[in-house]
mmCIF file of C-alpha atoms in Angstrom:
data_model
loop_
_atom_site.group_PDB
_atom_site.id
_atom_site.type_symbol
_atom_site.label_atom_id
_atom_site.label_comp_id
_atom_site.label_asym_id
_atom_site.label_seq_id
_atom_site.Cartn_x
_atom_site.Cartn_y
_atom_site.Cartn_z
ATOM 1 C CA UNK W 154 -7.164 24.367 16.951
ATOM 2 C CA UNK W 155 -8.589 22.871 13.640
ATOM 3 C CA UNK W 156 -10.740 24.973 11.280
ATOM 4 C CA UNK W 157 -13.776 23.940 10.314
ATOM 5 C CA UNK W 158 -13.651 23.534 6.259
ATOM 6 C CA UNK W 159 -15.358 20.552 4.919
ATOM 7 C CA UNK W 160 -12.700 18.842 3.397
ATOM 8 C CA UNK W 161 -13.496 17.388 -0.063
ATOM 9 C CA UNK W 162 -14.775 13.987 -0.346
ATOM 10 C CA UNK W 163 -13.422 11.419 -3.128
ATOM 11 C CA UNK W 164 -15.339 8.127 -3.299
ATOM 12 C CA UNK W 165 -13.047 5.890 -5.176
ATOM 13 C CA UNK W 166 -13.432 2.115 -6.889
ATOM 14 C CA UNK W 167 -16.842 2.832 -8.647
ATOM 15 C CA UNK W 168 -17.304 0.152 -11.178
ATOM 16 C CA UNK W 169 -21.069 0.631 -12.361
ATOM 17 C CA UNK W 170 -22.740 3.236 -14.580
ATOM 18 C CA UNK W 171 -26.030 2.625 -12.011
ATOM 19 C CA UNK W 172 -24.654 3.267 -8.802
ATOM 20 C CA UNK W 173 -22.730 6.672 -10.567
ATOM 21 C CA UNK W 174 -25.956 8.039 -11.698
ATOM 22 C CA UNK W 175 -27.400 7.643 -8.338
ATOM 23 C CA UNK W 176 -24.496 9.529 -6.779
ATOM 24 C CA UNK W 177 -26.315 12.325 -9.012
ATOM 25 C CA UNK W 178 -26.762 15.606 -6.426
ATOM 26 C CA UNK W 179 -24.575 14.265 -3.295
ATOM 27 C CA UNK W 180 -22.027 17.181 -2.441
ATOM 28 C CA UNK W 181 -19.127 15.626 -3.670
ATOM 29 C CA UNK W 182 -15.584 16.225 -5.610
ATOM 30 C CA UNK W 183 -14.013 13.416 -6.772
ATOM 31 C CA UNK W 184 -14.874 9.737 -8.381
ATOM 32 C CA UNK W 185 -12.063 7.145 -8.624
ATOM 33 C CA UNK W 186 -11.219 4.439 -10.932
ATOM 34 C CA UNK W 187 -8.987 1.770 -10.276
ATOM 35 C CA UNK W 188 -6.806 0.547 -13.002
ATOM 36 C CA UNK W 189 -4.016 -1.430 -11.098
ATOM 37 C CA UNK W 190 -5.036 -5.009 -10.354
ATOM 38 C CA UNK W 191 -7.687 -5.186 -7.747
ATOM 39 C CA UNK W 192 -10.936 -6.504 -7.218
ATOM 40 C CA UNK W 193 -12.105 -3.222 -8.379
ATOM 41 C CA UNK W 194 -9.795 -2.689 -11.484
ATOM 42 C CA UNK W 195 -11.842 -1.824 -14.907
ATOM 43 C CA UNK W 196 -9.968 -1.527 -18.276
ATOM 44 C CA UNK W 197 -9.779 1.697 -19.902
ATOM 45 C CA UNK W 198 -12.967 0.649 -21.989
ATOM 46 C CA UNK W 199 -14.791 0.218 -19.049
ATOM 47 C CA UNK W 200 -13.515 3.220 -17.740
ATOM 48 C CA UNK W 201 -14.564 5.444 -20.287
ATOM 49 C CA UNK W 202 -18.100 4.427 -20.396
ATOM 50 C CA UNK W 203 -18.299 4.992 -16.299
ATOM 51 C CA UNK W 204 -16.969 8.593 -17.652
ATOM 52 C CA UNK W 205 -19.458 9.133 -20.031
ATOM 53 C CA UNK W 206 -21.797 8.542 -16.643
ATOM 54 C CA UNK W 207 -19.753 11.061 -14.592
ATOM 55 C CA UNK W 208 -20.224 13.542 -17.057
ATOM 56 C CA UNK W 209 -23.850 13.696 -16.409
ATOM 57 C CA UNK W 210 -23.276 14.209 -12.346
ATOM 58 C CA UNK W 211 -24.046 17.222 -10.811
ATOM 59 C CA UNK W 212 -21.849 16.972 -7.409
ATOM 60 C CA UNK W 213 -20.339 19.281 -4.852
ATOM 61 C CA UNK W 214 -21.641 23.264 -5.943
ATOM 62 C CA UNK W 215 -23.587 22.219 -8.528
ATOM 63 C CA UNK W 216 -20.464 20.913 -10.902
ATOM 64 C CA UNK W 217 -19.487 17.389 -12.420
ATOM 65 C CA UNK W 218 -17.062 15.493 -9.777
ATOM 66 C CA UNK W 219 -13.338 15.091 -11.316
ATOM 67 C CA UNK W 220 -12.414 11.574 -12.847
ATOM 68 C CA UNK W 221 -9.466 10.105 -11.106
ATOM 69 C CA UNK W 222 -7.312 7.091 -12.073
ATOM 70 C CA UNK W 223 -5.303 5.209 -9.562
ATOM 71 C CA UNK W 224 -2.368 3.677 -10.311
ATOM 72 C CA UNK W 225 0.445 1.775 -9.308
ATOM 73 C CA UNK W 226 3.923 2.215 -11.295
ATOM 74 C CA UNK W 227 2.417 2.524 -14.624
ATOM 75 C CA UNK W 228 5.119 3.613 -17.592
ATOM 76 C CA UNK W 229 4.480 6.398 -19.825
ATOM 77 C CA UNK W 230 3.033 4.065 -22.503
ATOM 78 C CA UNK W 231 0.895 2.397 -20.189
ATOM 79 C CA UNK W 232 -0.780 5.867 -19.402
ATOM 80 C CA UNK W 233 -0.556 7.006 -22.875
ATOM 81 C CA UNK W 234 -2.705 4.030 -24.278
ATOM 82 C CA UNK W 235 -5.284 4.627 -21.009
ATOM 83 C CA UNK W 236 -5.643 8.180 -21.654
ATOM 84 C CA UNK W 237 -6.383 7.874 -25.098
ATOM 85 C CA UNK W 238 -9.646 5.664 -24.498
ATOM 86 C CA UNK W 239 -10.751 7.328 -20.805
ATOM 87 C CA UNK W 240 -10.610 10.822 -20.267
ATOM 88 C CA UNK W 241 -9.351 11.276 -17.370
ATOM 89 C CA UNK W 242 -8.974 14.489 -14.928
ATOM 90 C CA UNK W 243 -6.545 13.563 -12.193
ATOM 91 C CA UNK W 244 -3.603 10.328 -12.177
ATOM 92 C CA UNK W 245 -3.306 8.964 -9.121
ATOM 93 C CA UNK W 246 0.218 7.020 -8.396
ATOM 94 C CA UNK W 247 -0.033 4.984 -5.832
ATOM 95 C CA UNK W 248 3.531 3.185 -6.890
ATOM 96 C CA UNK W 249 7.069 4.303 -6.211
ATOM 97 C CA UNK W 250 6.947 6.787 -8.687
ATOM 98 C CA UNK W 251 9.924 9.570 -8.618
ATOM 99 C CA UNK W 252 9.280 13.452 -8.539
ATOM 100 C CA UNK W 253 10.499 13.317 -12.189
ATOM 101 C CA UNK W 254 7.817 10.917 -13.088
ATOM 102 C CA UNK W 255 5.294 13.015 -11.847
ATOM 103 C CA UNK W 256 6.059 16.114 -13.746
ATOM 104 C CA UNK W 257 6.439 14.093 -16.988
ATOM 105 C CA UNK W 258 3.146 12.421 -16.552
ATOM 106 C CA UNK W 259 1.975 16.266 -15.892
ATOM 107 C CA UNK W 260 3.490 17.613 -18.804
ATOM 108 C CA UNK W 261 2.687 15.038 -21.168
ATOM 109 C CA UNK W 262 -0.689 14.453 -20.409
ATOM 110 C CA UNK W 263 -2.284 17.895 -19.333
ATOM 111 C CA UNK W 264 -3.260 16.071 -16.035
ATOM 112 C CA UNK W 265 -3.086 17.020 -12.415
ATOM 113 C CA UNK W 266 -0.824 14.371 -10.576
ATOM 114 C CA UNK W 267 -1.372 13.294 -7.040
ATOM 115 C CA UNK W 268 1.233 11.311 -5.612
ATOM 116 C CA UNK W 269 0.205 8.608 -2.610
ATOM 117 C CA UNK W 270 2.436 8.111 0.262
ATOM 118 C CA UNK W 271 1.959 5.034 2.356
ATOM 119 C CA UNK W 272 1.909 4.898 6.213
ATOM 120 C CA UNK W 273 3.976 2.514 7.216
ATOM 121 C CA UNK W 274 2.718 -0.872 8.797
ATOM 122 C CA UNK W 275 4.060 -0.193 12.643
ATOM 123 C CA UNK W 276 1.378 2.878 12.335
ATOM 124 C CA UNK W 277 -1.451 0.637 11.258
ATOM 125 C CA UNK W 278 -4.514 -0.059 13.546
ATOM 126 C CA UNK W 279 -5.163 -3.512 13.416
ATOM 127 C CA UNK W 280 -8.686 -3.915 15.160
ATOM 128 C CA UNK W 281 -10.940 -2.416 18.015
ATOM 129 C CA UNK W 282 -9.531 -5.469 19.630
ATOM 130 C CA UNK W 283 -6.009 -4.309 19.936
ATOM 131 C CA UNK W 284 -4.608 -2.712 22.842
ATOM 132 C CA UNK W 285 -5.624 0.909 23.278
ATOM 133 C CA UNK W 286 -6.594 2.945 20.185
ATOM 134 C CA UNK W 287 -3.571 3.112 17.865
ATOM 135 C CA UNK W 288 -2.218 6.536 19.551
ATOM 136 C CA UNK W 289 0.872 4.999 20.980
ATOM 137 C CA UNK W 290 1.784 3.085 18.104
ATOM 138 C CA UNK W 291 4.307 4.107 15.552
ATOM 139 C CA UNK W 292 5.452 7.182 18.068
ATOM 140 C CA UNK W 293 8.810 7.159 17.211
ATOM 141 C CA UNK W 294 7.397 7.863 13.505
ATOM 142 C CA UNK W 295 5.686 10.807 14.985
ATOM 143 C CA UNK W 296 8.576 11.964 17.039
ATOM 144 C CA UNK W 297 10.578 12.942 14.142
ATOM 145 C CA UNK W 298 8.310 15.676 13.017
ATOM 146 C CA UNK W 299 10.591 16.230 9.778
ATOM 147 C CA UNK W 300 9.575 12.564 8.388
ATOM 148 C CA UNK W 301 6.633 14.397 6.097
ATOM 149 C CA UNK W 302 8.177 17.514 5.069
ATOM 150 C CA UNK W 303 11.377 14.679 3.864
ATOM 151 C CA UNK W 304 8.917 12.492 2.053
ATOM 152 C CA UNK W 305 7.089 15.220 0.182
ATOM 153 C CA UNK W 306 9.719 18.086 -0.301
ATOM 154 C CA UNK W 307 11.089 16.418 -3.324
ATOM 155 C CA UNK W 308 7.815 16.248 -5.062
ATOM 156 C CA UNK W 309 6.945 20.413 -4.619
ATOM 157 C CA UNK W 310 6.249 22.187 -8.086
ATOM 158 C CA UNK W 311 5.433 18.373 -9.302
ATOM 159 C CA UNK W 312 2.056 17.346 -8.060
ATOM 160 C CA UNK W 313 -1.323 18.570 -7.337
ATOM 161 C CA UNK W 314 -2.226 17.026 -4.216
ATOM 162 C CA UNK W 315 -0.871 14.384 -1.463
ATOM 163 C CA UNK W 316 -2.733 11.444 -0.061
ATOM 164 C CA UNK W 317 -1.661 9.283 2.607
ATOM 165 C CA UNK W 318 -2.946 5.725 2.986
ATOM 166 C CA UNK W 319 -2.180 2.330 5.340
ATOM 167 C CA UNK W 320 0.669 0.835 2.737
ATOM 168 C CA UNK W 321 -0.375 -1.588 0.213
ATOM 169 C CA UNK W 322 -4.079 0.389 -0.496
ATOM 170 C CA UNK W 323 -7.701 -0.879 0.132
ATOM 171 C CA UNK W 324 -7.067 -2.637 2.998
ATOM 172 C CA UNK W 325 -9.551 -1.568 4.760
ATOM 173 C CA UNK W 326 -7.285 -0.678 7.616
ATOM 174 C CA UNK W 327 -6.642 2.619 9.112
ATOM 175 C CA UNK W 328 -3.038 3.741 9.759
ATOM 176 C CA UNK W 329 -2.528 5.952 13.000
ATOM 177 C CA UNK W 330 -3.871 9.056 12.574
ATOM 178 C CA UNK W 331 -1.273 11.058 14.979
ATOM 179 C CA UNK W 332 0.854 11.481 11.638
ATOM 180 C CA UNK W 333 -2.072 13.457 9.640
ATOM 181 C CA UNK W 334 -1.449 16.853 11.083
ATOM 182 C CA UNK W 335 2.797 16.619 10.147
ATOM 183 C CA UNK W 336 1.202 15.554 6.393
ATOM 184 C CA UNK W 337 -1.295 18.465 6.767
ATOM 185 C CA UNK W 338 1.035 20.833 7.508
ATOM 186 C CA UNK W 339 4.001 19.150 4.636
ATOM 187 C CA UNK W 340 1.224 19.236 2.455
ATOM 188 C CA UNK W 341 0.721 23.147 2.735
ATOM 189 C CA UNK W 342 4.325 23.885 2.295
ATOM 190 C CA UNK W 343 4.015 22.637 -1.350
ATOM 191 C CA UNK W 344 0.585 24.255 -1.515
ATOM 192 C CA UNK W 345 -1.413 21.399 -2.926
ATOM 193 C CA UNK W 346 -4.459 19.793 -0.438
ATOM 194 C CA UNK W 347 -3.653 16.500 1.658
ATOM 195 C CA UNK W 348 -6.404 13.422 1.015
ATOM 196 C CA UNK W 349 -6.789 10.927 4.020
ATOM 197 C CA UNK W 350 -7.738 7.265 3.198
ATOM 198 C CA UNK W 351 -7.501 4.192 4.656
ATOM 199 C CA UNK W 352 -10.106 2.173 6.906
ATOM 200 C CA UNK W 353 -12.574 5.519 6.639
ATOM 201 C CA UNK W 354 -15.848 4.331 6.613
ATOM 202 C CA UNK W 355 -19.134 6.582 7.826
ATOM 203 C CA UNK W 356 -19.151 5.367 11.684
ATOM 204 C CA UNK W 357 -15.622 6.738 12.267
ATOM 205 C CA UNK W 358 -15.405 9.965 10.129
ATOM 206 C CA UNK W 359 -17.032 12.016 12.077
ATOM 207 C CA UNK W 360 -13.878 11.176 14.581
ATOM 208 C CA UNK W 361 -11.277 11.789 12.534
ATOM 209 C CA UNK W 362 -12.635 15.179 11.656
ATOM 210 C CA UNK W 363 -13.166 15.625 15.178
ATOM 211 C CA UNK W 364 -9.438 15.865 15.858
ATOM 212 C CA UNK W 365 -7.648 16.645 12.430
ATOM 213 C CA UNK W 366 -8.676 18.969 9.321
ATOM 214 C CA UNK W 367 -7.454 17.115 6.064
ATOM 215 C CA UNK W 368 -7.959 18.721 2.559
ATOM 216 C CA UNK W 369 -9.631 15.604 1.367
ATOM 217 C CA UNK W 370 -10.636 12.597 2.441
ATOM 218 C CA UNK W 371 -10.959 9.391 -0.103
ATOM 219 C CA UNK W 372 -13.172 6.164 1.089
ATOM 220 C CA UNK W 373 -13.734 2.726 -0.830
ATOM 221 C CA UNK W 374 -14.208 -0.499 0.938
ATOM 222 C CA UNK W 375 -15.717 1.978 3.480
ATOM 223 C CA UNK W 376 -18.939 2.347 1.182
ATOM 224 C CA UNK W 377 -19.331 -0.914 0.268
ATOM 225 C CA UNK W 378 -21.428 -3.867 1.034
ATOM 226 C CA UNK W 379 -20.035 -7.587 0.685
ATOM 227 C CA UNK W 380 -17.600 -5.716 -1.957
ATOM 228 C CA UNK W 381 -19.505 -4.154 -3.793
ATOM 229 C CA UNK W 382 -20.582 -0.035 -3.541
ATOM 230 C CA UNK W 383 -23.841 0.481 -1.374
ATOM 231 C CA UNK W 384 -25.345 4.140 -2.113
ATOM 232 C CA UNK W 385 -27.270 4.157 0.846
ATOM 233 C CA UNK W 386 -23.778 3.833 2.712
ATOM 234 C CA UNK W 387 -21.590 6.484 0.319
ATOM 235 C CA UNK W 388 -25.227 8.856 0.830
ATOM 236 C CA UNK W 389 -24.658 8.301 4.692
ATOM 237 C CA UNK W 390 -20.789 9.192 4.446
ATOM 238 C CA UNK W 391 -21.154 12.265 2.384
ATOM 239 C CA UNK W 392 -23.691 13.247 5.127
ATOM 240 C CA UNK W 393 -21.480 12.673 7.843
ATOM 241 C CA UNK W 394 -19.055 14.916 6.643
ATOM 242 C CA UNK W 395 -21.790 17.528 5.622
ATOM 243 C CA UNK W 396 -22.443 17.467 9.198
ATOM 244 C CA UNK W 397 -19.271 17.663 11.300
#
């Protein structure tokens, strides 16, 4: 039976002061930056202005929403030199970045860590188009209900919080969301909250909370508008979740 917490919300690949001060009041937690190569990458100049912007948010109970920077195997220097120009609250890795990496970058920095964990491309759903809904692909994943406690066990004591996305990030795609609860539950054992991304968008959110109870969920392309952030559509997903 799931519980009915509203999971945080995380809108992610903001690249404009004007749409952040119109996110100004929506009952959110978390505003992401991209700094890997992407279509929505900014440089750590940009980055700190956008900040500057955040800091004059009120979000989710009345409080600013935390910064977050996603990245993708980034070396110590690389995150030293970012750091130093954009304040940042969270680092994302989105890379193949070791346990060991993780509590350095914590350590160093004074940041939470959250580490991303791709679902692999068997568990993807391709399209409405494809044969049934996704739920029978990618079951032999699911069958071996250890697969998430493995993947995450070596990171406890190291990060703040998990996220699982459809490998390679902003695809657009959803992965199969059979494997959420075995992250959920992972997720718990090293007592940090599990984030849900991938394909979420605000027509099918209301589903997925239907039938699983992340920690967090985390949408991008899902609130945008010929690639670029719409804040009529991140207003309507933040309501959608505000009303499950």
């Amino acid at each position: 039976m799931q519980t009915q917490t509203t999971p945080r919300i995380k809108i992610c690949g903001l690249k404009t002061a004007e749409t952040i001060q119109q996110m100004d009041g929506l009952p959110f937690h978390d505003i992401g930056f991209v700094f890997a190569p992407s279509k929505r990458q900014v440089l750590p100049a940009q980055a700190a202005e956008l900040i500057e912007a955040v800091h004059g948010l009120k979000a989710a109970e009345g409080l600013r929403p935390q910064t977050v920077g996603v990245f993708v195997n980034p070396t110590l220097t690389e995150l030293r030199e970012t750091l130093a120009i954009a304040s940042l609250d969270v680092v994302q890795l989105h890379g193949s970045e070791t346990p060991a990496f993780c509590q350095a970058v914590r350590e160093q920095f004074a940041v939470k860590v959250w580490k991303v964990f791709s679902i692999r491309n068997e568990t993807v759903v391709q399209s409405e188009e494809d044969t049934g809904t996704g739920a029978d692909k990618g079951t032999a994943d699911h069958a071996n209900v250890n697969e998430a406690a493995v993947r995450l066990a070596p990171f406890n004591g190291k990060i703040d919080a998990v996220l699982i996305d459809t490998a390679g990030g902003g695809t657009g795609k959803a992965f199969n969301w059979q494997v959420i609860d075995d992250y959920q539950a992972a997720a718990a054992q090293l007592n940090v909250p599990l984030y849900v991304a991938g394909g979420l968008n605000p027509d099918n959110v209301h589903e997925l909370l239907a039938a699983h109870a992340p920690s967090g969920l985390d949408v991008s392309s899902g609130v945008e508008t010929d690639g670029v952030k719409d804040i009529e559509k991140i207003r309507l997903f933040v309501r959608k979740v505000m009303q499950r």
